């Protein structure tokens, strides 16, 4: 297939290897893998998880839940504070799949109680340190009231506690990540103890790709919900979650200009393709992408002396050593590993596998086809 | 129309007022307004320009040119270094509209010379200071060769010189922007002098919204190509291109959580909706969006003591004074002015006007409908 515009390549074998590694780890640790599908948002990529026994998934929006429900998934957690304004679609989904919602406050539980027409699983989101959202694990007054409120409702089944330790993304030290994980597990156990007499089957669920990738022994939880691991990216490599060779997606961008006087190459590929995420490298320089050599069947490790140093809406600026500079000609394709694969995939709206197959992404699916 | 998920509101009256102001300025200065449509990427918004006499437009990709060609525009400049890999669609477009391409190097001219089957207008992109791409205005050796090469081709009509002074985006001083403009015009005039004996009708075209908004007397050029001005945004307000009241788009985001202990509100609205652009405010604080009060017919000026302080994939974190904090409840909609309207519109894939009309955006149009 001839590539003429910025295209997101997907190495299916690497993605499947990433899925297998995480599924093996989950099985060995006796935890359920409920992968987050917000990274790939693709019905076809979703299918690859089935052969590893995955039956339950995580998504980040009701719309995404609807998309995957329409593709045969019937145990879906929307890992985002329940948005009561979407009650109509929530009810529609709850009527046909096992739908899990997340609450972070009493108001939402009350609004759901008034408006739910079909039963849902409800978990409480606990903030164990990230401080984005969730109830503090020590806020017993609020937790007790929320749990009591759920207990009174016949349309809500209290299923347990979920955590997303997003602060692992700021680390690049295995001990820091282990400490974050241990802290969360400790806090979750305290909560389970508190409520287990009334709810003997409470589930504990954690979510971030760094913890799930880096920590070998995932003790103390029932479920893990990583998402990014299916593709990984430069951010995860920097954290230590993966090697460069595990990164399963790569942008192919046409070379449209060369500036020998400053050894810069201009790509067709900008912030509308990559997103604007940036990575701070070990030497404190910033990169918007690392350049790799494309081959017929995939791509190389990142090259030294050449990287994406800035992005505007459609342009990418690549700085190169004179040696790297002279290798590229106008009309060539340059391979670039993305800083944040979730956002790049969200913008690119589809994939081209290294085997030549086109795969869809929710953002490229017309709205009318999303309605079941 | 009931809003249940993050939605990009568009105040049609403000957008039309912005278009009118720019069209009036162009007419008073005797320059052609060739607006850049990459900001709105909408067939319907494009129609609003017609009543102001706009017949020629600018786009940033061949795909976008095709979209607007299919909606009746037949004089289109692709203001991006010509991507020779897309020669097939370039030829198809050149067969049915007046297509303008941009060259920044000899290689592209040679590749086009070999492959063009229909005539195109070709402009040379000049770098007058931004240093992203373009030929330096003093690089006569290269310019002479390029001009000579174009002259030898019957499928290329040399139409003139284009500049995009993207470095105005780093300024917030009218004199700095005036100096950038004057420098560009001076360099463009030198070039026109050099080649006018052989090409008596060369056109000079400049492009950025800050110059076109801030400078009252646009002397010395034939054409202006601003784009962002149709909507404006917080970045342009900070530069001085517009007032807050000129910003014609606003996100409406559901409130999903409140954290009184740190006076933070969580919105359904993250980097997949806004993009990750950030603005450095006068007090050196960073903002990812400014909060406004939504009314039935539009929105207020930005509120003090409340703003979007961080974004993750689907979450927006709003920091508020206790006074502002208590005004918002779970399930409310919060209005947020975007930092960069082009990228927000590109992600949102469509608009809801304050009059209740849904408008399309190229990114929300299924690929098969783009084929003419």
mmCIF file of N, CA and C in Angstrom, chain B residues 34-92:
data_model
loop_
_atom_site.group_PDB
_atom_site.id
_atom_site.type_symbol
_atom_site.label_atom_id
_atom_site.label_comp_id
_atom_site.label_asym_id
_atom_site.label_seq_id
_atom_site.Cartn_x
_atom_site.Cartn_y
_atom_site.Cartn_z
ATOM 1 N N UNK B 34 -7.557 36.099 1.097
ATOM 2 C CA UNK B 34 -7.639 34.673 0.752
ATOM 3 C C UNK B 34 -7.583 33.919 2.091
ATOM 4 N N UNK B 35 -8.704 33.827 2.799
ATOM 5 C CA UNK B 35 -8.678 33.310 4.172
ATOM 6 C C UNK B 35 -8.227 31.858 4.238
ATOM 7 N N UNK B 36 -7.527 31.561 5.313
ATOM 8 C CA UNK B 36 -7.087 30.186 5.545
ATOM 9 C C UNK B 36 -8.231 29.437 6.218
ATOM 10 N N UNK B 37 -8.644 28.343 5.598
ATOM 11 C CA UNK B 37 -9.796 27.594 6.111
ATOM 12 C C UNK B 37 -9.388 26.450 7.040
ATOM 13 N N UNK B 38 -8.091 26.355 7.388
ATOM 14 C CA UNK B 38 -7.681 25.248 8.263
ATOM 15 C C UNK B 38 -8.238 25.401 9.672
ATOM 16 N N UNK B 39 -8.584 26.642 10.053
ATOM 17 C CA UNK B 39 -9.103 26.859 11.402
ATOM 18 C C UNK B 39 -10.476 26.223 11.560
ATOM 19 N N UNK B 40 -11.387 26.533 10.643
ATOM 20 C CA UNK B 40 -12.760 26.012 10.808
ATOM 21 C C UNK B 40 -12.972 24.681 10.083
ATOM 22 N N UNK B 41 -12.324 24.478 8.925
ATOM 23 C CA UNK B 41 -12.464 23.226 8.166
ATOM 24 C C UNK B 41 -13.918 22.803 7.994
ATOM 25 N N UNK B 42 -14.784 23.773 7.769
ATOM 26 C CA UNK B 42 -16.217 23.479 7.705
ATOM 27 C C UNK B 42 -16.827 24.063 6.445
ATOM 28 N N UNK B 43 -17.538 23.216 5.693
ATOM 29 C CA UNK B 43 -18.201 23.695 4.475
ATOM 30 C C UNK B 43 -19.180 24.819 4.796
ATOM 31 N N UNK B 44 -19.939 24.653 5.894
ATOM 32 C CA UNK B 44 -20.957 25.664 6.214
ATOM 33 C C UNK B 44 -20.327 26.980 6.659
ATOM 34 N N UNK B 45 -19.277 26.912 7.501
ATOM 35 C CA UNK B 45 -18.611 28.153 7.913
ATOM 36 C C UNK B 45 -17.992 28.818 6.684
ATOM 37 N N UNK B 46 -17.456 28.025 5.785
ATOM 38 C CA UNK B 46 -16.891 28.563 4.548
ATOM 39 C C UNK B 46 -17.900 29.414 3.787
ATOM 40 N N UNK B 47 -19.151 28.976 3.778
ATOM 41 C CA UNK B 47 -20.185 29.723 3.045
ATOM 42 C C UNK B 47 -20.347 31.147 3.579
ATOM 43 N N UNK B 48 -20.118 31.323 4.878
ATOM 44 C CA UNK B 48 -20.307 32.660 5.471
ATOM 45 C C UNK B 48 -19.369 33.689 4.847
ATOM 46 N N UNK B 49 -18.232 33.228 4.293
ATOM 47 C CA UNK B 49 -17.265 34.163 3.707
ATOM 48 C C UNK B 49 -17.727 34.696 2.349
ATOM 49 N N UNK B 50 -18.621 33.968 1.695
ATOM 50 C CA UNK B 50 -18.957 34.336 0.321
ATOM 51 C C UNK B 50 -19.642 35.690 0.227
ATOM 52 N N UNK B 51 -20.485 35.994 1.225
ATOM 53 C CA UNK B 51 -21.205 37.269 1.115
ATOM 54 C C UNK B 51 -20.279 38.474 1.290
ATOM 55 N N UNK B 52 -19.041 38.211 1.713
ATOM 56 C CA UNK B 52 -18.064 39.305 1.812
ATOM 57 C C UNK B 52 -17.141 39.317 0.597
ATOM 58 N N UNK B 53 -17.562 38.631 -0.444
ATOM 59 C CA UNK B 53 -16.825 38.682 -1.708
ATOM 60 C C UNK B 53 -15.626 37.753 -1.778
ATOM 61 N N UNK B 54 -15.478 36.862 -0.790
ATOM 62 C CA UNK B 54 -14.326 35.953 -0.813
ATOM 63 C C UNK B 54 -14.559 34.862 -1.850
ATOM 64 N N UNK B 55 -13.590 34.707 -2.757
ATOM 65 C CA UNK B 55 -13.697 33.679 -3.794
ATOM 66 C C UNK B 55 -12.501 32.752 -3.802
ATOM 67 N N UNK B 56 -11.404 33.207 -3.189
ATOM 68 C CA UNK B 56 -10.172 32.416 -3.184
ATOM 69 C C UNK B 56 -9.846 32.066 -1.740
ATOM 70 N N UNK B 57 -9.416 30.845 -1.519
ATOM 71 C CA UNK B 57 -9.156 30.415 -0.142
ATOM 72 C C UNK B 57 -7.792 29.730 -0.016
ATOM 73 N N UNK B 58 -7.395 29.532 1.224
ATOM 74 C CA UNK B 58 -6.157 28.845 1.563
ATOM 75 C C UNK B 58 -6.511 27.627 2.408
ATOM 76 N N UNK B 59 -5.777 26.539 2.207
ATOM 77 C CA UNK B 59 -5.944 25.350 3.055
ATOM 78 C C UNK B 59 -4.548 24.815 3.373
ATOM 79 N N UNK B 60 -4.486 23.831 4.290
ATOM 80 C CA UNK B 60 -3.166 23.339 4.690
ATOM 81 C C UNK B 60 -2.884 21.908 4.239
ATOM 82 N N UNK B 61 -3.799 21.303 3.512
ATOM 83 C CA UNK B 61 -3.526 19.956 3.008
ATOM 84 C C UNK B 61 -4.296 19.723 1.719
ATOM 85 N N UNK B 62 -3.813 18.768 0.956
ATOM 86 C CA UNK B 62 -4.470 18.414 -0.308
ATOM 87 C C UNK B 62 -5.860 17.845 -0.018
ATOM 88 N N UNK B 63 -5.950 17.073 1.067
ATOM 89 C CA UNK B 63 -7.249 16.521 1.464
ATOM 90 C C UNK B 63 -8.255 17.643 1.739
ATOM 91 N N UNK B 64 -7.792 18.699 2.410
ATOM 92 C CA UNK B 64 -8.668 19.829 2.723
ATOM 93 C C UNK B 64 -9.050 20.575 1.445
ATOM 94 N N UNK B 65 -8.099 20.666 0.512
ATOM 95 C CA UNK B 65 -8.395 21.299 -0.780
ATOM 96 C C UNK B 65 -9.498 20.525 -1.490
ATOM 97 N N UNK B 66 -9.399 19.214 -1.465
ATOM 98 C CA UNK B 66 -10.392 18.367 -2.113
ATOM 99 C C UNK B 66 -11.772 18.564 -1.485
ATOM 100 N N UNK B 67 -11.787 18.634 -0.148
ATOM 101 C CA UNK B 67 -13.060 18.830 0.574
ATOM 102 C C UNK B 67 -13.725 20.134 0.136
ATOM 103 N N UNK B 68 -12.944 21.226 0.117
ATOM 104 C CA UNK B 68 -13.565 22.510 -0.234
ATOM 105 C C UNK B 68 -13.845 22.610 -1.741
ATOM 106 N N UNK B 69 -13.036 21.956 -2.553
ATOM 107 C CA UNK B 69 -13.335 21.903 -3.991
ATOM 108 C C UNK B 69 -14.684 21.215 -4.201
ATOM 109 N N UNK B 70 -14.938 20.178 -3.422
ATOM 110 C CA UNK B 70 -16.222 19.474 -3.528
ATOM 111 C C UNK B 70 -17.385 20.316 -3.019
ATOM 112 N N UNK B 71 -17.059 21.412 -2.325
ATOM 113 C CA UNK B 71 -18.104 22.324 -1.857
ATOM 114 C C UNK B 71 -18.082 23.638 -2.633
ATOM 115 N N UNK B 72 -17.618 23.587 -3.850
ATOM 116 C CA UNK B 72 -17.806 24.724 -4.739
ATOM 117 C C UNK B 72 -16.724 25.792 -4.748
ATOM 118 N N UNK B 73 -15.613 25.557 -4.047
ATOM 119 C CA UNK B 73 -14.521 26.532 -4.099
ATOM 120 C C UNK B 73 -13.587 26.136 -5.237
ATOM 121 N N UNK B 74 -13.263 27.095 -6.101
ATOM 122 C CA UNK B 74 -12.428 26.703 -7.238
ATOM 123 C C UNK B 74 -11.165 27.534 -7.427
ATOM 124 N N UNK B 75 -10.748 28.199 -6.365
ATOM 125 C CA UNK B 75 -9.458 28.908 -6.384
ATOM 126 C C UNK B 75 -8.832 28.660 -5.010
ATOM 127 N N UNK B 76 -7.999 27.644 -4.926
ATOM 128 C CA UNK B 76 -7.520 27.162 -3.621
ATOM 129 C C UNK B 76 -5.998 27.068 -3.593
ATOM 130 N N UNK B 77 -5.403 27.687 -2.569
ATOM 131 C CA UNK B 77 -3.966 27.562 -2.349
ATOM 132 C C UNK B 77 -3.710 26.554 -1.218
ATOM 133 N N UNK B 78 -2.856 25.579 -1.483
ATOM 134 C CA UNK B 78 -2.430 24.665 -0.420
ATOM 135 C C UNK B 78 -1.146 25.253 0.164
ATOM 136 N N UNK B 79 -1.293 25.941 1.299
ATOM 137 C CA UNK B 79 -0.167 26.698 1.874
ATOM 138 C C UNK B 79 0.674 25.783 2.752
ATOM 139 N N UNK B 80 1.286 24.841 2.114
ATOM 140 C CA UNK B 80 2.157 23.864 2.773
ATOM 141 C C UNK B 80 3.111 23.405 1.680
ATOM 142 N N UNK B 81 4.394 23.136 2.014
ATOM 143 C CA UNK B 81 5.324 22.712 0.960
ATOM 144 C C UNK B 81 4.746 21.529 0.185
ATOM 145 N N UNK B 82 4.638 21.671 -1.125
ATOM 146 C CA UNK B 82 3.972 20.651 -1.944
ATOM 147 C C UNK B 82 4.515 19.270 -1.607
ATOM 148 N N UNK B 83 3.597 18.349 -1.331
ATOM 149 C CA UNK B 83 3.954 16.976 -0.993
ATOM 150 C C UNK B 83 3.813 16.137 -2.257
ATOM 151 N N UNK B 84 4.952 15.864 -2.897
ATOM 152 C CA UNK B 84 4.928 15.211 -4.215
ATOM 153 C C UNK B 84 4.334 13.805 -4.154
ATOM 154 N N UNK B 85 4.308 13.196 -2.966
ATOM 155 C CA UNK B 85 3.710 11.863 -2.848
ATOM 156 C C UNK B 85 2.210 11.887 -3.151
ATOM 157 N N UNK B 86 1.613 13.072 -3.043
ATOM 158 C CA UNK B 86 0.170 13.172 -3.310
ATOM 159 C C UNK B 86 -0.118 13.624 -4.751
ATOM 160 N N UNK B 87 0.780 13.329 -5.662
ATOM 161 C CA UNK B 87 0.648 13.851 -7.027
ATOM 162 C C UNK B 87 -0.662 13.438 -7.692
ATOM 163 N N UNK B 88 -1.170 12.270 -7.343
ATOM 164 C CA UNK B 88 -2.392 11.803 -7.992
ATOM 165 C C UNK B 88 -3.571 12.735 -7.671
ATOM 166 N N UNK B 89 -3.733 13.031 -6.374
ATOM 167 C CA UNK B 89 -4.843 13.917 -6.008
ATOM 168 C C UNK B 89 -4.560 15.354 -6.450
ATOM 169 N N UNK B 90 -3.293 15.742 -6.475
ATOM 170 C CA UNK B 90 -2.930 17.074 -6.988
ATOM 171 C C UNK B 90 -3.359 17.196 -8.451
ATOM 172 N N UNK B 91 -3.052 16.196 -9.249
ATOM 173 C CA UNK B 91 -3.448 16.230 -10.657
ATOM 174 C C UNK B 91 -4.965 16.238 -10.811
ATOM 175 N N UNK B 92 -5.630 15.462 -9.980
ATOM 176 C CA UNK B 92 -7.093 15.405 -10.072
ATOM 177 C C UNK B 92 -7.681 16.788 -9.765
#
